Tab-separated table of C-alpha atoms and ligand atoms in Angstrom:
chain	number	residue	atom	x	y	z
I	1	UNK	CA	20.433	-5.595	-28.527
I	2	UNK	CA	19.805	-8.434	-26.110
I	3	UNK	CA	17.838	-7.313	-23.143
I	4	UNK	CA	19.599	-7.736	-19.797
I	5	UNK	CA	18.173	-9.849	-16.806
I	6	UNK	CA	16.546	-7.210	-14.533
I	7	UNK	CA	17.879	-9.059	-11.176
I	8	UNK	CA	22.165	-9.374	-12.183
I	9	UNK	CA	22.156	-6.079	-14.705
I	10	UNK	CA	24.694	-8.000	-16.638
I	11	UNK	CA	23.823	-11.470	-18.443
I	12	UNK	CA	21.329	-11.139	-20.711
I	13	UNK	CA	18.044	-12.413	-20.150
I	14	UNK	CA	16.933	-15.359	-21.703
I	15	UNK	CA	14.767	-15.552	-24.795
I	16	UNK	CA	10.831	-15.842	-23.634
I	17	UNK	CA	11.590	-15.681	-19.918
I	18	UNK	CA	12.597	-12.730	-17.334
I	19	UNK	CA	15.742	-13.681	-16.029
I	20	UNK	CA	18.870	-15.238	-17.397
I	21	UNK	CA	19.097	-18.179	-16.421
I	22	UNK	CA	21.198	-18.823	-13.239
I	23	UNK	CA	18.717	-16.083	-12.019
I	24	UNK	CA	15.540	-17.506	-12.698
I	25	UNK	CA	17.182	-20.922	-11.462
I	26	UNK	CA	17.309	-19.270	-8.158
I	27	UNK	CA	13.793	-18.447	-7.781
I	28	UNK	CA	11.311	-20.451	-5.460
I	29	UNK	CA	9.750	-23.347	-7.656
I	30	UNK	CA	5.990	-21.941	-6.914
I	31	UNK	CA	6.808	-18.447	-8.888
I	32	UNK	CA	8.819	-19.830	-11.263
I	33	UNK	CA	5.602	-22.005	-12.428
I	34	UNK	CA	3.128	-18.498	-11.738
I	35	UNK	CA	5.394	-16.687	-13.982
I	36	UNK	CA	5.749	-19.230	-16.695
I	37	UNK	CA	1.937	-19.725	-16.658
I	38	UNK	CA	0.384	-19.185	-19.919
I	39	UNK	CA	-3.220	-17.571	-20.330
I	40	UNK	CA	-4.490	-13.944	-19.217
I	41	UNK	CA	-1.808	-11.446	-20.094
I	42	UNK	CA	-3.560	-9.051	-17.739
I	43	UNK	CA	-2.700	-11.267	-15.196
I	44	UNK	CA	0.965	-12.139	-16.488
I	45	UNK	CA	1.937	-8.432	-16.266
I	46	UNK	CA	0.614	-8.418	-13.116
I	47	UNK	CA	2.721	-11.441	-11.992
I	48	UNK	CA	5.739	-9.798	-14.202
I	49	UNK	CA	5.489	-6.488	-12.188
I	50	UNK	CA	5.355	-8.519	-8.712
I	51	UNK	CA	8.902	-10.039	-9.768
I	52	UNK	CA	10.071	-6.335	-10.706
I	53	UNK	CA	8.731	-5.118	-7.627
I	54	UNK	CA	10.352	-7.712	-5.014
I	55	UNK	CA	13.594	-7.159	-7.090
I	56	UNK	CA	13.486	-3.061	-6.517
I	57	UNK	CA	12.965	-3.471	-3.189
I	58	UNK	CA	16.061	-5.851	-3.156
I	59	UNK	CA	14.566	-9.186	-1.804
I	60	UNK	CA	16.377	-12.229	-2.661
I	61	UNK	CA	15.474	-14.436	-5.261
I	62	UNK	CA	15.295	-16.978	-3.413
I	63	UNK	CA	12.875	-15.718	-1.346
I	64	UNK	CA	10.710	-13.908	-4.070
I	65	UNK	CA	6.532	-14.780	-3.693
I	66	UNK	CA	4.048	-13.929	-6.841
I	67	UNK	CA	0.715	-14.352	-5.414
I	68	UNK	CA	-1.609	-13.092	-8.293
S	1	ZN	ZN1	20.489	-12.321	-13.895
């Protein structure tokens, strides 16, 4: 079962990243590059819980800010 993109609830997410893909083409270019940033995975699920955050709290994508 392909996982679905946590923002739309109905494409599926893409493969190695955490939206589909008009999604994460929406998001600002600074935390599209903190969230694709390889390295610490501490600090990768931190950065991954930021984005789930913002989006349960319903902010636009486009206006979505990872700061770790
Ligand atoms: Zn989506």
């Amino acid at each position: 079962m392909t996982p679905t993109c946590p923002a739309c609830h109905t494409r599926p997410r893409r493969p190695g990243q955490y939206l589909c893909g008009p999604d994460w083409a929406q998001l600002p270019t600074a935390a599209r590059r903190a969230l694709s940033a390889r390295g610490d995975r501490g600090k990768a699920m931190a950065r991954l819980r930021e984005l789930h955050h913002q989006l349960a709290a319903g902010t636009p994508l486009a206006n979505i800010q990872i700061t770790l």
